[in-house]
Amino acid sequence: MKNINLNHNSGLFTLVLRLVVGWTYFSAFWRRTILAPKLDPEFAGYIGKKFNHFLPNALGIQPIIEYLVEHPEALWLHMLIFTIIEGLVGLCLMFGAFTRLMSIGVMALAMGILLGSGWIGTTCLDEWQIGVLGIAAGFVLFLTGSSTYSIDHYWLQQQVKFTKTKYFAWLGSGDFPLNIKLLPKFVLVGSLIILAITLSTNQIFHGGLWGKLHNKSVKPKLEIRQANITQENLSFEVYRTEGVDVYGSWLIKVEVLNTENKVVMAYTQEDLAQLNGHQIKNKYVAKVKPGKHSLVIPLGAKAVLSFTNAKFKQLPKGNYQLKLTDISGASWSQRVRKN
């Protein structure tokens, strides 16, 4: 029996990986352009709002995300370009055209997913797994290229002119263009780097190596900032930094308590459901807005809320406590001073 030449067939053995990984990225383009208008800023499922969800705990790229969600036009253009790149990378990978170049694209896209949303996942650390597996799969496909069932292979068989250049082996397919003595070290170093990225992000996002396990996608968390009472007005900034990304936190109560922990001012869920646009100043594309029975705060949303009431003027000067309560029963407090 004739032995199989593994060097020439490695690209064939990874065919299923190329097809599945390619579809996962092309499907993002397909969903946003064909199945639903997810690139339309007015659409409820606009991808820009999903991108806004990444902001609170993104790793290393928070300034970029914050700039984009503060500038809707730039965000839309970024989402459009990102979607086109995902579609192009996925399609070319499935057809095996410029396979190694597309595998670099997969690794870059997967790294973006990992850094931006690796902390999100209500059940199985969903986004973190997608990110690290995408990087690993991209690296494998970069090593193997594609073989029999690919456009790269057809070009090589037809001896198309550009396939004879030294660059095609790095960008397309064929024997890996590295000295056989250096190849094992290249594979080892690349694999260890990707393993280090995997372990470090698992620890940072989820405490997966030591310490206490945590999942920031399970329970809502609100941060209160810049709270103050002046004359007849209470204002504060609210920022939702944790919780499930597919629906908002439902704020049902806003209370002001004195130093004896007695409520001196309270707004119920009916009051919060009737807030108007002048009382809510949103900063990002994910917007805090009144719902049917509460105030809805999506993941990543930040807004300044204002409440005007003559009773505030009657309160003695001094320190108070501002308390927000979610429908889940969770509550958050912040000291507020009336000058």
mmCIF file of N, CA and C in Angstrom, residues 170-244:
data_model
loop_
_atom_site.group_PDB
_atom_site.id
_atom_site.type_symbol
_atom_site.label_atom_id
_atom_site.label_comp_id
_atom_site.label_asym_id
_atom_site.label_seq_id
_atom_site.Cartn_x
_atom_site.Cartn_y
_atom_site.Cartn_z
ATOM 1 N N TRP A 170 2.702 32.192 0.716
ATOM 2 C CA TRP A 170 2.353 32.822 1.990
ATOM 3 C C TRP A 170 0.903 33.272 2.032
ATOM 4 N N LEU A 171 0.345 33.612 0.864
ATOM 5 C CA LEU A 171 -1.009 34.163 0.815
ATOM 6 C C LEU A 171 -2.058 33.142 0.381
ATOM 7 N N GLY A 172 -1.651 32.149 -0.384
ATOM 8 C CA GLY A 172 -2.594 31.176 -0.925
ATOM 9 C C GLY A 172 -2.463 29.816 -0.267
ATOM 10 N N SER A 173 -1.953 28.848 -1.025
ATOM 11 C CA SER A 173 -1.811 27.480 -0.516
ATOM 12 C C SER A 173 -0.549 26.869 -1.077
ATOM 13 N N GLY A 174 -0.421 25.574 -0.884
ATOM 14 C CA GLY A 174 0.784 24.885 -1.318
ATOM 15 C C GLY A 174 1.656 24.569 -0.113
ATOM 16 N N ASP A 175 2.852 24.027 -0.378
ATOM 17 C CA ASP A 175 3.769 23.694 0.712
ATOM 18 C C ASP A 175 4.076 24.935 1.536
ATOM 19 N N PHE A 176 4.113 24.758 2.855
ATOM 20 C CA PHE A 176 4.355 25.904 3.718
ATOM 21 C C PHE A 176 5.748 26.462 3.439
ATOM 22 N N PRO A 177 5.844 27.760 3.152
ATOM 23 C CA PRO A 177 7.100 28.357 2.663
ATOM 24 C C PRO A 177 8.093 28.688 3.782
ATOM 25 N N LEU A 178 8.443 27.687 4.574
ATOM 26 C CA LEU A 178 9.391 27.901 5.651
ATOM 27 C C LEU A 178 10.343 26.718 5.699
ATOM 28 N N ASN A 179 11.595 26.996 6.005
ATOM 29 C CA ASN A 179 12.609 25.954 6.096
ATOM 30 C C ASN A 179 12.138 24.847 7.029
ATOM 31 N N ILE A 180 12.318 23.608 6.607
ATOM 32 C CA ILE A 180 11.808 22.461 7.351
ATOM 33 C C ILE A 180 12.372 22.402 8.769
ATOM 34 N N LYS A 181 13.579 22.965 8.963
ATOM 35 C CA LYS A 181 14.171 22.976 10.295
ATOM 36 C C LYS A 181 13.515 24.015 11.203
ATOM 37 N N LEU A 182 13.001 25.087 10.605
ATOM 38 C CA LEU A 182 12.371 26.156 11.379
ATOM 39 C C LEU A 182 10.883 25.901 11.631
ATOM 40 N N LEU A 183 10.271 25.054 10.803
ATOM 41 C CA LEU A 183 8.823 24.838 10.887
ATOM 42 C C LEU A 183 8.356 24.347 12.258
ATOM 43 N N PRO A 184 9.002 23.337 12.867
ATOM 44 C CA PRO A 184 8.541 22.891 14.193
ATOM 45 C C PRO A 184 8.584 24.014 15.235
ATOM 46 N N LYS A 185 9.617 24.850 15.195
ATOM 47 C CA LYS A 185 9.717 25.956 16.147
ATOM 48 C C LYS A 185 8.614 26.988 15.890
ATOM 49 N N PHE A 186 8.324 27.238 14.606
ATOM 50 C CA PHE A 186 7.269 28.190 14.240
ATOM 51 C C PHE A 186 5.923 27.714 14.772
ATOM 52 N N VAL A 187 5.635 26.443 14.575
ATOM 53 C CA VAL A 187 4.371 25.864 15.046
ATOM 54 C C VAL A 187 4.301 25.899 16.573
ATOM 55 N N LEU A 188 5.402 25.549 17.234
ATOM 56 C CA LEU A 188 5.423 25.522 18.691
ATOM 57 C C LEU A 188 5.212 26.924 19.276
ATOM 58 N N VAL A 189 5.952 27.903 18.760
ATOM 59 C CA VAL A 189 5.842 29.263 19.277
ATOM 60 C C VAL A 189 4.440 29.816 19.036
ATOM 61 N N GLY A 190 3.912 29.627 17.811
ATOM 62 C CA GLY A 190 2.558 30.092 17.504
ATOM 63 C C GLY A 190 1.519 29.449 18.406
ATOM 64 N N SER A 191 1.657 28.157 18.630
ATOM 65 C CA SER A 191 0.695 27.426 19.467
ATOM 66 C C SER A 191 0.757 27.905 20.913
ATOM 67 N N LEU A 192 1.972 28.131 21.422
ATOM 68 C CA LEU A 192 2.118 28.582 22.806
ATOM 69 C C LEU A 192 1.580 29.995 22.990
ATOM 70 N N ILE A 193 1.765 30.853 21.995
ATOM 71 C CA ILE A 193 1.219 32.215 22.074
ATOM 72 C C ILE A 193 -0.306 32.170 22.136
ATOM 73 N N ILE A 194 -0.902 31.345 21.277
ATOM 74 C CA ILE A 194 -2.364 31.235 21.258
ATOM 75 C C ILE A 194 -2.874 30.610 22.556
ATOM 76 N N LEU A 195 -2.138 29.633 23.101
ATOM 77 C CA LEU A 195 -2.518 29.053 24.391
ATOM 78 C C LEU A 195 -2.436 30.109 25.491
ATOM 79 N N ALA A 196 -1.401 30.952 25.445
ATOM 80 C CA ALA A 196 -1.260 32.015 26.447
ATOM 81 C C ALA A 196 -2.414 33.010 26.355
ATOM 82 N N ILE A 197 -2.818 33.350 25.135
ATOM 83 C CA ILE A 197 -3.970 34.242 24.943
ATOM 84 C C ILE A 197 -5.232 33.595 25.508
ATOM 85 N N THR A 198 -5.377 32.305 25.258
ATOM 86 C CA THR A 198 -6.543 31.565 25.738
ATOM 87 C C THR A 198 -6.616 31.560 27.259
ATOM 88 N N LEU A 199 -5.515 31.197 27.908
ATOM 89 C CA LEU A 199 -5.516 31.096 29.362
ATOM 90 C C LEU A 199 -5.647 32.461 30.034
ATOM 91 N N SER A 200 -4.953 33.458 29.501
ATOM 92 C CA SER A 200 -4.990 34.781 30.134
ATOM 93 C C SER A 200 -6.368 35.418 30.021
ATOM 94 N N THR A 201 -6.988 35.328 28.853
ATOM 95 C CA THR A 201 -8.327 35.918 28.714
ATOM 96 C C THR A 201 -9.368 35.130 29.494
ATOM 97 N N ASN A 202 -9.186 33.817 29.612
ATOM 98 C CA ASN A 202 -10.097 33.013 30.422
ATOM 99 C C ASN A 202 -10.037 33.454 31.881
ATOM 100 N N GLN A 203 -8.834 33.760 32.359
ATOM 101 C CA GLN A 203 -8.682 34.217 33.738
ATOM 102 C C GLN A 203 -9.216 35.633 33.917
ATOM 103 N N ILE A 204 -8.861 36.535 33.003
ATOM 104 C CA ILE A 204 -9.272 37.934 33.125
ATOM 105 C C ILE A 204 -10.789 38.074 33.059
ATOM 106 N N PHE A 205 -11.403 37.417 32.081
ATOM 107 C CA PHE A 205 -12.840 37.572 31.880
ATOM 108 C C PHE A 205 -13.681 36.749 32.853
ATOM 109 N N HIS A 206 -13.186 35.552 33.229
ATOM 110 C CA HIS A 206 -14.053 34.629 33.957
ATOM 111 C C HIS A 206 -13.425 33.989 35.194
ATOM 112 N N GLY A 207 -12.166 34.301 35.491
ATOM 113 C CA GLY A 207 -11.518 33.654 36.633
ATOM 114 C C GLY A 207 -11.377 32.171 36.434
ATOM 115 N N GLY A 208 -11.063 31.751 35.215
ATOM 116 C CA GLY A 208 -11.087 30.332 34.877
ATOM 117 C C GLY A 208 -9.896 29.526 35.335
ATOM 118 N N LEU A 209 -8.826 30.178 35.850
ATOM 119 C CA LEU A 209 -7.632 29.438 36.273
ATOM 120 C C LEU A 209 -7.507 29.379 37.789
ATOM 121 N N TRP A 210 -7.743 30.500 38.451
ATOM 122 C CA TRP A 210 -7.671 30.531 39.907
ATOM 123 C C TRP A 210 -8.603 31.617 40.432
ATOM 124 N N GLY A 211 -8.800 31.604 41.742
ATOM 125 C CA GLY A 211 -9.699 32.592 42.323
ATOM 126 C C GLY A 211 -11.151 32.193 42.138
ATOM 127 N N LYS A 212 -12.012 33.180 42.277
ATOM 128 C CA LYS A 212 -13.449 32.932 42.199
ATOM 129 C C LYS A 212 -13.946 33.022 40.762
ATOM 130 N N LEU A 213 -14.654 31.994 40.318
ATOM 131 C CA LEU A 213 -15.290 32.038 38.995
ATOM 132 C C LEU A 213 -16.327 33.152 38.957
ATOM 133 N N HIS A 214 -16.404 33.859 37.849
ATOM 134 C CA HIS A 214 -17.411 34.906 37.731
ATOM 135 C C HIS A 214 -17.932 34.987 36.310
ATOM 136 N N ASN A 215 -19.169 35.379 36.187
ATOM 137 C CA ASN A 215 -19.807 35.548 34.883
ATOM 138 C C ASN A 215 -20.570 36.865 34.914
ATOM 139 N N LYS A 216 -20.077 37.835 34.175
ATOM 140 C CA LYS A 216 -20.660 39.174 34.200
ATOM 141 C C LYS A 216 -21.908 39.300 33.332
ATOM 142 N N SER A 217 -22.368 38.180 32.783
ATOM 143 C CA SER A 217 -23.551 38.214 31.922
ATOM 144 C C SER A 217 -24.801 37.665 32.599
ATOM 145 N N VAL A 218 -24.720 37.346 33.876
ATOM 146 C CA VAL A 218 -25.844 36.712 34.553
ATOM 147 C C VAL A 218 -26.742 37.731 35.252
ATOM 148 N N LYS A 219 -26.155 38.581 36.097
ATOM 149 C CA LYS A 219 -26.940 39.536 36.888
ATOM 150 C C LYS A 219 -26.666 40.962 36.425
ATOM 151 N N PRO A 220 -27.697 41.796 36.392
ATOM 152 C CA PRO A 220 -27.479 43.188 35.995
ATOM 153 C C PRO A 220 -26.674 43.945 37.049
ATOM 154 N N LYS A 221 -25.887 44.894 36.596
ATOM 155 C CA LYS A 221 -25.150 45.770 37.504
ATOM 156 C C LYS A 221 -25.203 47.191 36.956
ATOM 157 N N LEU A 222 -25.582 48.116 37.794
ATOM 158 C CA LEU A 222 -25.637 49.524 37.418
ATOM 159 C C LEU A 222 -24.603 50.301 38.210
ATOM 160 N N GLU A 223 -23.955 51.247 37.560
ATOM 161 C CA GLU A 223 -23.043 52.165 38.239
ATOM 162 C C GLU A 223 -23.682 53.541 38.266
ATOM 163 N N ILE A 224 -23.604 54.193 39.418
ATOM 164 C CA ILE A 224 -24.179 55.530 39.587
ATOM 165 C C ILE A 224 -23.035 56.530 39.735
ATOM 166 N N ARG A 225 -23.084 57.585 38.955
ATOM 167 C CA ARG A 225 -22.015 58.586 39.002
ATOM 168 C C ARG A 225 -22.625 59.991 38.990
ATOM 169 N N GLN A 226 -21.838 60.939 39.460
ATOM 170 C CA GLN A 226 -22.184 62.364 39.374
ATOM 171 C C GLN A 226 -23.587 62.663 39.932
ATOM 172 N N ALA A 227 -23.912 62.040 41.032
ATOM 173 C CA ALA A 227 -25.228 62.278 41.645
ATOM 174 C C ALA A 227 -25.201 63.575 42.444
ATOM 175 N N ASN A 228 -26.207 64.400 42.266
ATOM 176 C CA ASN A 228 -26.291 65.627 43.051
ATOM 177 C C ASN A 228 -27.725 66.143 43.103
ATOM 178 N N ILE A 229 -27.996 66.896 44.176
ATOM 179 C CA ILE A 229 -29.296 67.542 44.348
ATOM 180 C C ILE A 229 -29.055 69.049 44.407
ATOM 181 N N THR A 230 -29.685 69.779 43.518
ATOM 182 C CA THR A 230 -29.555 71.237 43.509
ATOM 183 C C THR A 230 -30.949 71.843 43.406
ATOM 184 N N GLN A 231 -31.309 72.633 44.392
ATOM 185 C CA GLN A 231 -32.610 73.281 44.402
ATOM 186 C C GLN A 231 -33.729 72.256 44.210
ATOM 187 N N GLU A 232 -34.404 72.291 43.077
ATOM 188 C CA GLU A 232 -35.555 71.407 42.849
ATOM 189 C C GLU A 232 -35.215 70.206 41.961
ATOM 190 N N ASN A 233 -33.922 69.927 41.788
ATOM 191 C CA ASN A 233 -33.541 68.917 40.810
ATOM 192 C C ASN A 233 -32.604 67.856 41.395
ATOM 193 N N LEU A 234 -32.904 66.598 41.060
ATOM 194 C CA LEU A 234 -32.006 65.474 41.324
ATOM 195 C C LEU A 234 -31.491 64.984 39.971
ATOM 196 N N SER A 235 -30.187 64.838 39.828
ATOM 197 C CA SER A 235 -29.633 64.313 38.583
ATOM 198 C C SER A 235 -28.498 63.347 38.897
ATOM 199 N N PHE A 236 -28.338 62.358 38.057
ATOM 200 C CA PHE A 236 -27.241 61.405 38.214
ATOM 201 C C PHE A 236 -27.033 60.671 36.889
ATOM 202 N N GLU A 237 -25.840 60.130 36.743
ATOM 203 C CA GLU A 237 -25.515 59.331 35.556
ATOM 204 C C GLU A 237 -25.627 57.858 35.919
ATOM 205 N N VAL A 238 -26.319 57.094 35.085
ATOM 206 C CA VAL A 238 -26.446 55.662 35.302
ATOM 207 C C VAL A 238 -25.803 54.930 34.126
ATOM 208 N N TYR A 239 -25.059 53.886 34.434
ATOM 209 C CA TYR A 239 -24.297 53.141 33.419
ATOM 210 C C TYR A 239 -24.421 51.657 33.724
ATOM 211 N N ARG A 240 -24.985 50.898 32.788
ATOM 212 C CA ARG A 240 -25.139 49.459 33.019
ATOM 213 C C ARG A 240 -23.914 48.729 32.482
ATOM 214 N N THR A 241 -23.213 48.050 33.388
ATOM 215 C CA THR A 241 -21.933 47.426 33.040
ATOM 216 C C THR A 241 -21.952 45.906 33.007
ATOM 217 N N GLU A 242 -22.989 45.266 33.510
ATOM 218 C CA GLU A 242 -23.061 43.805 33.518
ATOM 219 C C GLU A 242 -24.497 43.354 33.290
ATOM 220 N N GLY A 243 -24.644 42.049 33.031
ATOM 221 C CA GLY A 243 -25.964 41.458 32.842
ATOM 222 C C GLY A 243 -26.147 40.884 31.458
ATOM 223 N N VAL A 244 -27.283 40.263 31.247
ATOM 224 C CA VAL A 244 -27.608 39.644 29.959
ATOM 225 C C VAL A 244 -27.677 40.722 28.878
#
